[in-house]
Coordinates of C-alpha atoms in Angstrom, one line a residue:
Chain A
M24 CA 15.9 14.4 -3.0
T25 CA 12.6 14.0 -4.9
K26 CA 9.4 14.3 -2.7
I27 CA 5.9 12.6 -3.8
L28 CA 3.0 13.6 -2.4
I29 CA 0.3 10.8 -2.5
P30 CA -3.2 12.4 -1.3
S31 CA -5.6 9.1 -1.1
G32 CA -5.0 5.5 -2.1
A33 CA -7.6 6.0 -5.1
L34 CA -9.5 8.7 -6.4
G35 CA -12.8 8.5 -5.2
L36 CA -12.4 7.4 -1.9
G37 CA -12.0 10.5 0.0
Y38 CA -9.4 12.0 1.9
D39 CA -8.7 14.3 4.8
R40 CA -8.6 18.2 3.7
D41 CA -6.1 19.3 5.7
A42 CA -3.5 16.6 5.4
L43 CA -3.4 17.0 1.6
A44 CA -2.7 21.1 2.6
R45 CA -0.1 20.0 5.1
G46 CA 1.2 17.8 1.8
I47 CA 1.4 20.8 -0.4
A48 CA 3.4 23.2 1.9
E49 CA 6.0 20.6 1.9
G50 CA 6.5 21.3 -1.2
P51 CA 6.4 18.2 -3.2
D52 CA 8.0 17.5 -6.7
L53 CA 5.0 15.3 -7.5
I54 CA 1.4 14.7 -6.8
A55 CA 0.1 10.7 -7.5
I56 CA -2.8 9.3 -7.4
D57 CA -4.0 5.8 -8.2
G58 CA -7.2 5.9 -10.1
G59 CA -8.0 1.9 -10.4
S60 CA -7.7 -1.3 -9.7
T61 CA -9.0 -5.3 -10.5
D62 CA -9.8 -5.5 -7.1
S63 CA -13.6 -4.3 -8.0
G64 CA -14.0 -7.2 -10.1
P65 CA -14.5 -7.6 -14.1
H66 CA -17.5 -5.8 -15.3
Y67 CA -15.0 -2.5 -15.1
L68 CA -12.3 -3.8 -17.7
G69 CA -15.0 -5.8 -19.6
T70 CA -17.0 -2.4 -19.8
G71 CA -14.2 0.2 -19.7
T72 CA -15.8 2.4 -17.1
S73 CA -15.5 3.6 -13.7
K74 CA -16.5 2.2 -10.7
Y75 CA -16.4 5.5 -8.6
S76 CA -19.3 8.4 -9.1
R77 CA -18.6 10.8 -11.9
S78 CA -19.6 13.1 -9.1
S79 CA -17.6 12.0 -6.4
V80 CA -14.6 12.1 -9.1
K81 CA -14.5 15.1 -10.6
A82 CA -15.2 16.6 -6.8
E83 CA -12.4 15.4 -5.6
W84 CA -10.0 16.3 -9.1
R85 CA -11.3 19.7 -8.6
E86 CA -9.6 20.2 -5.2
L87 CA -6.0 17.9 -6.6
M88 CA -6.1 20.4 -9.7
E89 CA -6.5 23.2 -7.3
A90 CA -3.1 21.7 -5.1
R91 CA -1.6 21.1 -8.4
A92 CA -1.7 24.6 -9.6
R93 CA -0.5 25.8 -6.2
A94 CA 2.1 23.5 -6.1
G95 CA 3.1 24.5 -9.7
V96 CA 3.9 20.4 -9.6
P97 CA 2.8 17.8 -12.4
L98 CA -0.3 15.8 -11.3
V99 CA -0.6 12.0 -12.6
I100 CA -3.2 9.8 -12.2
G101 CA -2.6 5.9 -12.8
T102 CA -5.2 3.6 -14.1
A103 CA -7.8 5.8 -14.7
G104 CA -11.4 5.0 -14.5
T105 CA -11.0 2.2 -12.5
C106 CA -10.1 -0.4 -15.2
G107 CA -7.3 1.7 -17.3
A108 CA -9.1 1.0 -20.7
D109 CA -8.7 4.0 -23.2
S110 CA -12.6 4.8 -22.8
A111 CA -11.6 5.6 -19.1
V112 CA -9.2 7.8 -20.2
D113 CA -11.2 9.6 -22.3
W114 CA -13.9 9.9 -19.7
M115 CA -11.1 11.4 -17.2
L116 CA -9.9 13.7 -19.9
D117 CA -13.5 14.9 -20.4
I118 CA -13.9 15.3 -16.2
T119 CA -10.5 17.3 -16.7
R120 CA -11.5 19.4 -19.4
E121 CA -14.7 20.4 -17.6
L122 CA -12.8 21.7 -14.3
A123 CA -10.2 23.4 -16.6
A124 CA -12.9 25.7 -18.1
E125 CA -14.6 26.0 -14.2
L126 CA -11.2 26.9 -12.4
G127 CA -9.9 29.0 -15.5
Q128 CA -6.9 26.7 -15.4
T129 CA -4.9 26.6 -19.1
L130 CA -3.0 23.3 -18.8
K131 CA -0.7 21.2 -21.2
I132 CA -2.6 17.2 -20.9
A133 CA -0.6 14.2 -21.2
T134 CA -2.7 10.7 -22.0
V135 CA -1.1 7.5 -21.7
K136 CA -3.5 5.0 -23.3
S137 CA -2.4 1.4 -22.5
G138 CA -5.2 -0.6 -24.7
Q139 CA -4.5 -3.1 -26.8
G140 CA -6.1 -4.8 -29.7
G141 CA -7.3 -7.9 -29.6
A142 CA -6.1 -9.2 -33.2
A143 CA -2.3 -7.6 -32.4
M144 CA -2.2 -9.5 -29.1
A145 CA -3.3 -13.1 -31.1
E146 CA -0.4 -12.4 -33.6
A147 CA 1.9 -11.4 -30.4
F148 CA 0.4 -14.8 -28.9
A149 CA 0.9 -16.9 -31.8
A150 CA 5.0 -15.5 -32.0
G151 CA 5.1 -16.4 -28.4
R152 CA 5.9 -13.1 -27.4
I153 CA 2.7 -13.3 -24.6
T154 CA 3.5 -15.9 -21.8
P155 CA 1.8 -17.4 -18.6
L156 CA 2.0 -16.1 -15.1
E157 CA 1.5 -18.7 -12.2
A158 CA -2.4 -19.6 -12.0
A159 CA -2.9 -18.2 -15.4
P160 CA -5.9 -19.4 -17.1
K161 CA -5.6 -21.1 -20.7
I162 CA -5.4 -18.8 -23.7
S163 CA -5.8 -19.2 -27.3
A164 CA -5.8 -16.5 -30.3
D165 CA -9.9 -16.9 -29.8
V166 CA -10.2 -15.9 -26.3
L167 CA -7.2 -12.6 -26.9
S168 CA -10.1 -11.9 -30.0
A169 CA -13.1 -12.1 -27.4
C170 CA -11.8 -9.8 -25.0
T171 CA -14.1 -6.6 -24.9
N172 CA -10.6 -4.8 -23.3
I173 CA -7.1 -5.9 -23.2
V174 CA -4.8 -3.4 -21.2
A175 CA -0.9 -3.8 -20.6
L176 CA 0.5 -2.4 -17.5
A177 CA 2.6 0.8 -17.8
G178 CA 5.6 1.5 -15.5
V179 CA 8.2 4.1 -15.1
E180 CA 9.1 4.3 -18.6
Q181 CA 5.8 5.2 -19.9
I182 CA 5.0 7.5 -17.5
N183 CA 8.3 9.6 -17.7
A184 CA 8.3 9.8 -21.2
A185 CA 4.9 11.5 -20.5
L186 CA 6.1 13.6 -17.9
D187 CA 8.9 14.5 -20.4
T188 CA 6.5 16.4 -22.6
G189 CA 6.4 19.0 -19.9
A190 CA 2.3 18.1 -19.3
D191 CA 1.0 19.7 -16.1
I192 CA -1.6 16.8 -15.6
V193 CA -0.8 13.3 -16.4
I194 CA -4.1 10.8 -17.2
A195 CA -2.8 7.7 -17.6
G196 CA -4.6 4.7 -18.5
R197 CA -3.8 1.3 -16.7
T198 CA -0.1 1.1 -14.9
T199 CA 1.1 -1.0 -12.1
D200 CA 0.0 0.9 -8.9
T201 CA 3.4 1.7 -8.1
A202 CA 5.0 3.2 -11.5
I203 CA 3.3 6.8 -11.1
I204 CA 5.4 7.3 -8.0
A205 CA 8.4 5.3 -8.4
A206 CA 8.7 6.8 -11.8
L207 CA 10.1 10.7 -11.1
P208 CA 12.6 9.5 -8.8
I209 CA 13.6 7.0 -10.9
A210 CA 14.3 9.2 -13.5
R211 CA 15.9 11.8 -11.1
G212 CA 18.5 9.2 -10.2
A213 CA 17.0 7.6 -7.0
H214 CA 18.1 4.5 -5.5
P215 CA 16.0 2.1 -8.1
G216 CA 15.3 -0.4 -5.1
G217 CA 14.3 2.2 -2.9
A218 CA 12.0 4.2 -5.1
W219 CA 10.2 0.7 -6.2
H220 CA 9.7 -0.3 -2.6
G221 CA 8.7 3.4 -1.4
A222 CA 6.0 3.8 -4.1
K223 CA 4.8 0.1 -2.8
I224 CA 4.2 1.5 0.3
G225 CA 2.5 4.8 -0.9
E226 CA 0.5 3.0 -3.3
C227 CA -2.8 3.0 -0.6
G228 CA -2.1 6.3 0.8
A229 CA -2.0 6.2 4.3
L230 CA -3.0 2.7 4.3
A231 CA 0.6 1.8 5.5
T232 CA 0.2 3.9 8.7
T233 CA -1.7 4.0 12.2
S234 CA -4.5 6.3 10.2
P235 CA -5.5 4.8 7.0
N236 CA -8.6 6.7 6.7
S237 CA -6.2 10.2 7.1
G238 CA -5.3 9.4 3.2
T239 CA -2.1 11.8 2.5
I240 CA 1.4 10.7 2.6
L241 CA 4.8 12.1 1.9
I242 CA 7.2 10.0 0.5
E243 CA 10.8 11.5 -0.1
F244 CA 13.4 9.6 -2.0
D245 CA 16.9 9.8 -2.7
D246 CA 20.0 7.5 -3.2
A247 CA 19.8 5.2 -0.7
G248 CA 16.1 4.7 0.1
F249 CA 12.9 6.7 0.7
T250 CA 11.2 8.0 4.1
I251 CA 7.6 8.1 4.4
T252 CA 5.6 10.9 6.5
P253 CA 2.0 10.6 7.1
M254 CA 0.4 14.0 6.7
G255 CA -2.6 13.5 8.5
A256 CA -2.1 15.2 12.6
E257 CA -2.8 11.9 14.1
A258 CA -1.3 9.7 11.6
R259 CA 2.0 7.6 12.3
A260 CA 3.8 5.8 10.7
T261 CA 6.0 2.7 12.3
P262 CA 8.4 0.2 10.8
Y263 CA 5.9 -2.5 11.7
T264 CA 2.8 -0.6 9.7
V265 CA 5.3 0.1 7.0
S266 CA 6.9 -3.3 6.5
A267 CA 3.4 -5.1 7.1
H268 CA 2.0 -3.0 4.1
M269 CA 4.3 -5.3 1.7
L270 CA 2.0 -8.0 2.5
Y271 CA -1.0 -6.3 1.6
E272 CA -2.8 -7.9 -1.5
N273 CA 0.6 -9.3 -2.4
A274 CA 0.8 -13.0 -2.7
N275 CA 4.8 -12.8 -1.9
P276 CA 5.8 -10.8 0.4
H277 CA 9.0 -10.5 -0.5
V278 CA 9.1 -9.6 -4.2
L279 CA 7.0 -7.6 -6.5
F280 CA 7.2 -7.9 -10.1
E281 CA 7.1 -4.8 -12.3
P282 CA 7.9 -3.9 -16.0
G283 CA 11.7 -4.4 -16.5
G284 CA 12.0 -6.5 -13.6
H285 CA 11.2 -7.1 -9.8
L286 CA 11.9 -5.5 -6.3
D287 CA 12.9 -8.0 -3.6
V288 CA 12.6 -6.5 -0.1
T289 CA 14.4 -9.5 1.7
E290 CA 17.4 -7.7 3.1
A291 CA 15.4 -4.1 3.7
S292 CA 15.4 -1.9 7.1
Y293 CA 13.0 0.0 8.4
E294 CA 14.2 2.4 11.2
A295 CA 11.7 5.0 13.4
L296 CA 13.5 8.4 12.6
D297 CA 10.9 9.7 15.1
D298 CA 7.3 8.8 16.4
R299 CA 6.1 9.1 12.9
R300 CA 8.4 9.1 10.3
V301 CA 10.0 5.8 9.2
R302 CA 12.9 5.8 6.9
V303 CA 13.8 2.5 4.5
T304 CA 17.2 1.2 2.6
G305 CA 18.6 -1.8 1.7
S306 CA 15.7 -2.7 -1.0
Q307 CA 16.8 -3.9 -4.2
W308 CA 15.8 -3.8 -7.6
L309 CA 16.8 -6.6 -10.0
P310 CA 16.3 -5.9 -13.6
S311 CA 14.9 -8.6 -15.9
E312 CA 16.7 -9.6 -19.3
R313 CA 13.5 -9.3 -21.2
Y314 CA 11.4 -6.1 -20.9
T315 CA 7.8 -7.4 -20.2
V316 CA 4.7 -5.9 -19.5
K317 CA 1.7 -7.7 -17.9
L318 CA -1.5 -7.9 -19.4
E319 CA -5.0 -7.7 -18.4
G320 CA -8.1 -8.7 -20.1
A321 CA -12.1 -9.1 -20.2
R322 CA -14.4 -10.9 -22.2
S323 CA -18.3 -11.7 -21.4
G324 CA -19.2 -14.5 -19.3
G325 CA -22.6 -14.0 -21.0
F326 CA -25.9 -12.3 -19.1
Q327 CA -27.3 -12.7 -15.9
T328 CA -30.5 -12.1 -14.3
V329 CA -31.1 -12.4 -10.5
S330 CA -34.0 -13.1 -8.4
L331 CA -34.2 -13.4 -4.3
A332 CA -37.2 -15.0 -2.5
L333 CA -37.0 -15.1 1.5
V334 CA -38.2 -18.2 3.2
R335 CA -39.5 -17.6 6.7
D336 CA -41.5 -21.1 7.3
A337 CA -39.9 -23.3 9.9
R338 CA -40.4 -26.2 8.1
Y339 CA -38.9 -24.9 5.1
V340 CA -36.1 -23.2 6.6
E341 CA -34.9 -26.7 8.4
N342 CA -35.4 -28.6 4.3
I343 CA -34.2 -25.7 2.6
R344 CA -31.5 -27.8 0.6
A345 CA -34.1 -30.1 -0.4
W346 CA -36.5 -27.2 -1.2
V347 CA -34.3 -25.7 -3.5
A348 CA -32.9 -28.9 -4.8
D349 CA -36.2 -30.0 -6.3
I350 CA -36.6 -26.5 -7.6
E351 CA -33.3 -26.6 -9.6
A352 CA -33.9 -29.6 -10.8
Q353 CA -37.8 -29.1 -12.0
C354 CA -37.1 -25.2 -13.4
T355 CA -34.0 -26.9 -15.4
E356 CA -35.9 -29.4 -17.0
K357 CA -39.1 -27.2 -17.5
A358 CA -37.0 -24.4 -18.8
R359 CA -34.8 -27.1 -21.2
T360 CA -38.4 -27.9 -23.3
R361 CA -39.0 -24.2 -23.5
V362 CA -36.2 -22.1 -24.4
N363 CA -33.9 -23.5 -27.0
A364 CA -30.3 -22.2 -25.6
D365 CA -27.9 -22.8 -23.0
F366 CA -28.1 -21.4 -19.4
S367 CA -27.2 -22.0 -16.3
L368 CA -29.5 -22.0 -12.9
E369 CA -28.1 -21.9 -9.0
L370 CA -29.8 -21.1 -6.3
R371 CA -27.6 -19.9 -3.4
L372 CA -29.0 -19.9 -0.1
I373 CA -28.4 -16.3 1.6
G374 CA -27.8 -17.3 5.3
V375 CA -26.9 -20.3 4.7
D376 CA -23.6 -21.1 3.0
A377 CA -23.7 -18.2 0.1
T378 CA -20.5 -16.3 0.9
L379 CA -18.3 -19.8 1.4
G380 CA -19.9 -22.5 -0.6
P381 CA -18.8 -25.7 -0.3
L382 CA -16.1 -24.2 2.3
E383 CA -18.8 -23.5 5.0
T384 CA -17.9 -24.7 8.4
S385 CA -20.4 -23.2 10.3
T386 CA -23.6 -25.0 11.4
L387 CA -25.3 -22.0 12.7
S388 CA -29.1 -21.6 11.8
A389 CA -30.7 -18.8 11.2
G390 CA -34.8 -18.2 11.2
E391 CA -35.4 -17.0 7.6
V392 CA -33.3 -18.0 4.8
G393 CA -32.8 -15.7 1.7
V394 CA -33.1 -18.1 -1.7
M395 CA -31.2 -15.8 -4.5
G396 CA -32.0 -17.3 -8.4
I397 CA -28.9 -16.7 -10.6
V398 CA -30.1 -17.5 -14.2
T399 CA -26.4 -17.2 -16.8
A400 CA -27.1 -17.4 -20.2
E401 CA -25.5 -16.1 -23.6
R402 CA -28.2 -14.3 -24.0
E403 CA -30.0 -11.6 -22.2
D404 CA -33.6 -12.8 -23.4
V405 CA -32.7 -16.2 -22.4
S406 CA -31.6 -15.3 -19.0
R407 CA -34.6 -13.5 -18.5
E408 CA -36.9 -15.8 -20.0
V409 CA -35.3 -18.6 -17.4
A410 CA -35.8 -16.7 -14.2
K411 CA -39.8 -16.0 -15.3
I412 CA -39.7 -19.2 -15.4
L413 CA -38.2 -19.7 -12.0
N414 CA -40.4 -17.5 -10.6
P415 CA -43.5 -19.7 -9.9
Y416 CA -41.2 -22.4 -7.9
L417 CA -39.5 -19.3 -5.9
L418 CA -43.5 -18.6 -5.3
H419 CA -45.4 -21.7 -4.6
H420 CA -43.0 -24.9 -4.5
P421 CA -44.1 -27.0 -1.9
L422 CA -41.5 -29.6 -0.2
T423 CA -44.2 -32.4 -0.4
E424 CA -46.8 -32.7 -2.8
Q425 CA -49.2 -33.9 0.0
E426 CA -49.5 -30.2 1.4
E427 CA -51.5 -26.8 0.7
M428 CA -49.6 -24.4 -1.2
P429 CA -47.3 -22.5 0.6
T430 CA -46.6 -18.7 -0.6
F431 CA -43.0 -16.9 0.0
A432 CA -41.8 -13.5 1.0
F433 CA -40.5 -11.5 -2.2
P434 CA -38.8 -8.0 -1.7
F435 CA -39.0 -6.9 -4.9
S436 CA -41.2 -6.2 -7.6
P437 CA -40.5 -7.2 -10.5
P438 CA -38.7 -10.1 -8.8
E439 CA -36.4 -10.3 -11.5
M440 CA -33.4 -8.4 -11.6
A441 CA -31.3 -7.9 -14.7
C442 CA -27.4 -7.8 -13.7
G443 CA -27.0 -7.3 -17.7
E444 CA -23.8 -9.0 -19.2
I445 CA -21.4 -10.1 -17.2
F446 CA -17.7 -10.3 -17.6
E447 CA -14.4 -12.6 -16.5
F448 CA -11.0 -11.6 -16.4
C449 CA -9.3 -14.1 -18.5
L450 CA -5.2 -13.0 -18.6
N451 CA -2.4 -13.6 -16.1
H452 CA 0.0 -13.4 -19.0
V453 CA 3.0 -11.0 -19.4
L454 CA 3.4 -9.3 -23.0
E455 CA 7.1 -9.1 -24.2
L456 CA 8.5 -5.6 -25.9
E457 CA 11.3 -4.6 -27.5
D458 CA 10.7 -0.8 -26.7
P459 CA 8.9 0.0 -23.5
L460 CA 6.4 2.2 -25.5
S461 CA 5.8 0.3 -28.3
A462 CA 2.5 -0.9 -26.7
F463 CA 1.7 2.4 -25.3
R464 CA 0.4 5.7 -26.9
I465 CA 0.9 9.0 -25.6
E466 CA -0.4 12.1 -26.8
T467 CA -0.5 15.5 -25.7
L468 CA -3.4 18.9 -25.7
E469 CA -4.2 22.0 -24.1
V470 CA -7.0 22.2 -22.3
G471 CA -8.7 25.6 -20.5
P472 CA -10.9 28.6 -20.8
Chain B
M2 CA -13.0 -24.7 21.9
T3 CA -10.4 -21.8 21.1
T4 CA -10.4 -20.8 17.9
L5 CA -7.2 -19.2 15.7
A6 CA -8.8 -15.7 16.3
D7 CA -9.1 -16.4 20.0
V8 CA -5.1 -16.2 20.2
V9 CA -3.8 -14.0 17.5
T10 CA -4.2 -10.6 16.5
K11 CA -5.8 -10.3 13.2
V12 CA -6.3 -12.7 10.6
R13 CA -6.8 -11.3 6.9
S14 CA -7.5 -12.6 3.4
K15 CA -7.9 -10.8 0.6
N16 CA -7.4 -10.9 -3.4
A17 CA -3.6 -10.4 -4.9
G18 CA -5.0 -9.7 -7.9
P19 CA -7.8 -11.8 -9.9
F20 CA -6.2 -15.4 -9.4
W21 CA -4.6 -15.3 -6.6
L22 CA -6.0 -15.3 -2.6
T23 CA -4.0 -14.6 0.5
F24 CA -4.0 -14.6 3.9
D25 CA -2.2 -12.8 6.7
I26 CA -2.2 -13.9 10.0
F27 CA -0.8 -11.7 12.4
C28 CA 0.6 -12.6 16.2
A29 CA 1.2 -10.6 18.7
G30 CA 4.9 -11.6 19.9
E31 CA 7.6 -13.9 19.2
A32 CA 6.0 -17.1 21.0
E33 CA 2.9 -16.9 19.9
F34 CA 4.0 -16.6 16.5
G35 CA 6.1 -19.8 17.1
E36 CA 3.4 -21.8 18.4
I37 CA 0.9 -20.7 15.6
C38 CA 3.4 -21.7 13.2
A39 CA 3.7 -25.3 14.7
A40 CA -0.3 -25.5 15.0
L41 CA -1.0 -24.1 11.8
N42 CA 0.9 -26.6 9.4
T43 CA 0.3 -26.2 5.7
E44 CA -1.6 -29.8 5.2
R45 CA -3.9 -28.3 7.7
V46 CA -4.8 -25.2 6.3
A47 CA -4.8 -27.1 2.6
A48 CA -7.4 -29.0 4.3
A49 CA -9.2 -26.4 5.2
L50 CA -9.3 -24.8 2.2
Q51 CA -10.2 -27.7 0.1
V52 CA -7.0 -27.2 -1.7
S53 CA -4.0 -29.8 -2.2
S54 CA -1.2 -28.2 -0.1
T55 CA 1.2 -28.4 -3.4
Q56 CA -1.3 -25.2 -4.1
L57 CA -0.1 -22.9 -0.9
K58 CA 2.8 -20.8 -0.3
R59 CA 3.8 -20.5 2.7
F60 CA 5.2 -17.5 4.1
E61 CA 6.9 -17.5 8.0
I62 CA 7.6 -13.8 8.2
S63 CA 9.4 -13.9 11.8
D64 CA 10.5 -9.9 11.5
L65 CA 6.3 -9.1 11.7
N66 CA 5.0 -12.5 13.6
V67 CA 3.0 -12.7 10.2
L68 CA 2.4 -16.1 9.0
K69 CA 1.0 -15.6 5.2
F70 CA -0.2 -18.3 2.9
S71 CA -1.1 -18.3 -0.5
L72 CA -2.9 -19.7 -3.4
P73 CA -4.8 -19.8 -6.6
R74 CA -7.8 -18.2 -6.1
P75 CA -11.0 -21.4 -5.8
Q76 CA -12.8 -19.0 -8.5
I77 CA -11.0 -16.7 -10.6
Q78 CA -12.5 -13.5 -9.1
G79 CA -15.9 -12.1 -10.6
T80 CA -16.9 -14.9 -12.5
R81 CA -20.3 -16.3 -11.9
H82 CA -19.3 -19.3 -9.5
D83 CA -17.2 -16.6 -7.7
R84 CA -19.0 -15.4 -4.2
D85 CA -16.6 -13.2 -2.8
M86 CA -15.3 -10.3 -5.2
H87 CA -12.7 -9.0 -2.9
G88 CA -11.6 -12.3 -1.0
A89 CA -12.1 -10.8 2.7
S90 CA -14.4 -13.7 3.8
F91 CA -12.3 -16.6 3.2
A92 CA -10.3 -15.5 6.5
N93 CA -13.3 -17.0 8.7
I94 CA -12.1 -20.2 7.6
L95 CA -8.9 -20.0 9.3
A96 CA -10.1 -17.7 12.0
E97 CA -12.7 -20.6 13.0
L98 CA -9.9 -23.4 13.1
E99 CA -9.1 -24.8 16.2
I100 CA -6.1 -24.8 18.3

C-alpha cells in the first residue's frame, strides 16, 4: 500500500489548510503537487517563466515544506514554474533554497531538467525519432531551432530515478501531470493501471470530488487498484465525480497516453466504499513497444501592441462593422507606406463577437462596443509604430465624409499597450528514446542554513 | 425555443492540450441522454462549430450519461488568432443550439 497526498491541483492555486493537516495525519508516503500546465498559454514556455506570483508560490511552498518535515517523507513538484523549462526549475530551486534557510531545514534536493536543445532536436527529427501526434502542426529543423524552449514530458522512470537519490524534495521540470503521483506506487509494485488511473484522478487535487476548492486528497494505491479519500471536511468522492474526471481536459475519455505506454479505463469499475471514499479497479496499463516522451515547444510569434477604444454613439454602434472595416483598410494602407516591414492589424469587436469570432450566432446588440486594435509584427518597434498610426483613426474616424469629426472614448493613456513578444506552441510530437533517462538531467544538492 | 442548456445539466468546453478542444454534455438521466444523443447528430454539431464532421470525435459515455465531442482546436491555443486561451467559451455555441 502506498499513500500519496496531493495538497492541491497546482502550487499557487491555494487549498484548505485543515484538509492538508488531516492529510498529513494520515501518514502519507509522499506529497506530490503539480506546478504547471500548458493551459495558461504559450507565453510561459516561450519565456521559461512562471504564471503564478513568486510570493504566492513561496507562501504555499513554505507550508508544504513544513508539512513534509512533519511527515518525514519526500515532497515532489512536477512541471515547476508553470512550464517546466530549465529556468523555471532554477527559479523553484531558488525559492526552496531561500525557504530552507528561513525554516532552518537542511535538505537534499534533486532536480530533474527536461529542457531539450534545438540543435539536438533537429538532429533527432532528421533521424526520424520525432513523430507527430494527431493534429500536430508541420515542423522542420528550422522550427525546432527557432524554439526558445523545448521540453520533454518526464514519466515515472525519471521521477523514480530522482527519488532513488534519497532526496527530501524533488523539483522536476516538465513532467506529465500524472507521473509525480504514479511514480512511487509503481516503483513499489502497485497495479500499474491503478497507479496511472489514480494519478489521473488525483492530478487536479479535489476536482474529482464534490468540493473542488478544498484541494487536498489522499490516494491509496495497492496491487489491484486505488482508493481516493478527500481530506476536506465537506468533500465527498462519488463513483460519478471520480469517473467523470477522466473527461476533463482529455480528448479521449477512455485512453491516456503516457511515457512508455497508455492507460485504458474502459473496463474500470468504481465502487463507493462509504459516502465519501471511492475504490477503483479494472484499469489497464498497456506498455508500448517504443519508449516515447511527448515534446512541447514554443517559438516567437512576433511582437504585439494593443489599443482599446470605446464606441458609444448609437449610429456608430449600429454600423460598427463598416466602421472597423474602413479603418482596417485605410490604416493598413497608410502604415504600409510608412513602415518598411511586415505587420498585421486586426480590430476585434468587444461586445459583438470578440470571443467566438466567425462562430458567433448571437444577434443581441449592446449599447456600446469596445474596439480592440491588435498589431503584430516581427519587430517590437514596428508593432508600436503601426499602433500609433492606428490611433488617429480610433480617435476621430468618421463613418462618412460628410459629417462633423467624431471623438471616441479611450480608457488609457497612453492608448497603446505593449504586450511584448508573443509566443506560439509549435510541437505536438513525441520523441523516441533508447533509455528513458537519456533526455533528462538529474542533479542533487544540499541546501540549508 | 428550447436550447440544449435548458434540458441538460451542464455543457462545458475546455482545451485538451494546446491543439485540441473538447466538449462535455452532462445529462441528468438515461432517457435524457438517449434523447440528446439522437438530437445532436455529429453533422449538426460539426456545422455549428464550422468544421467537417470527419474532424469531430464523438463519445457516447452511457455510464455517465455524457455525450462528448473533441476536435482539433480552430486556432492553436495562444496564437494571435486565438480568442479564447482556455477554450471554455466554445461551450456556449452548443449550449444555445435549439433542441
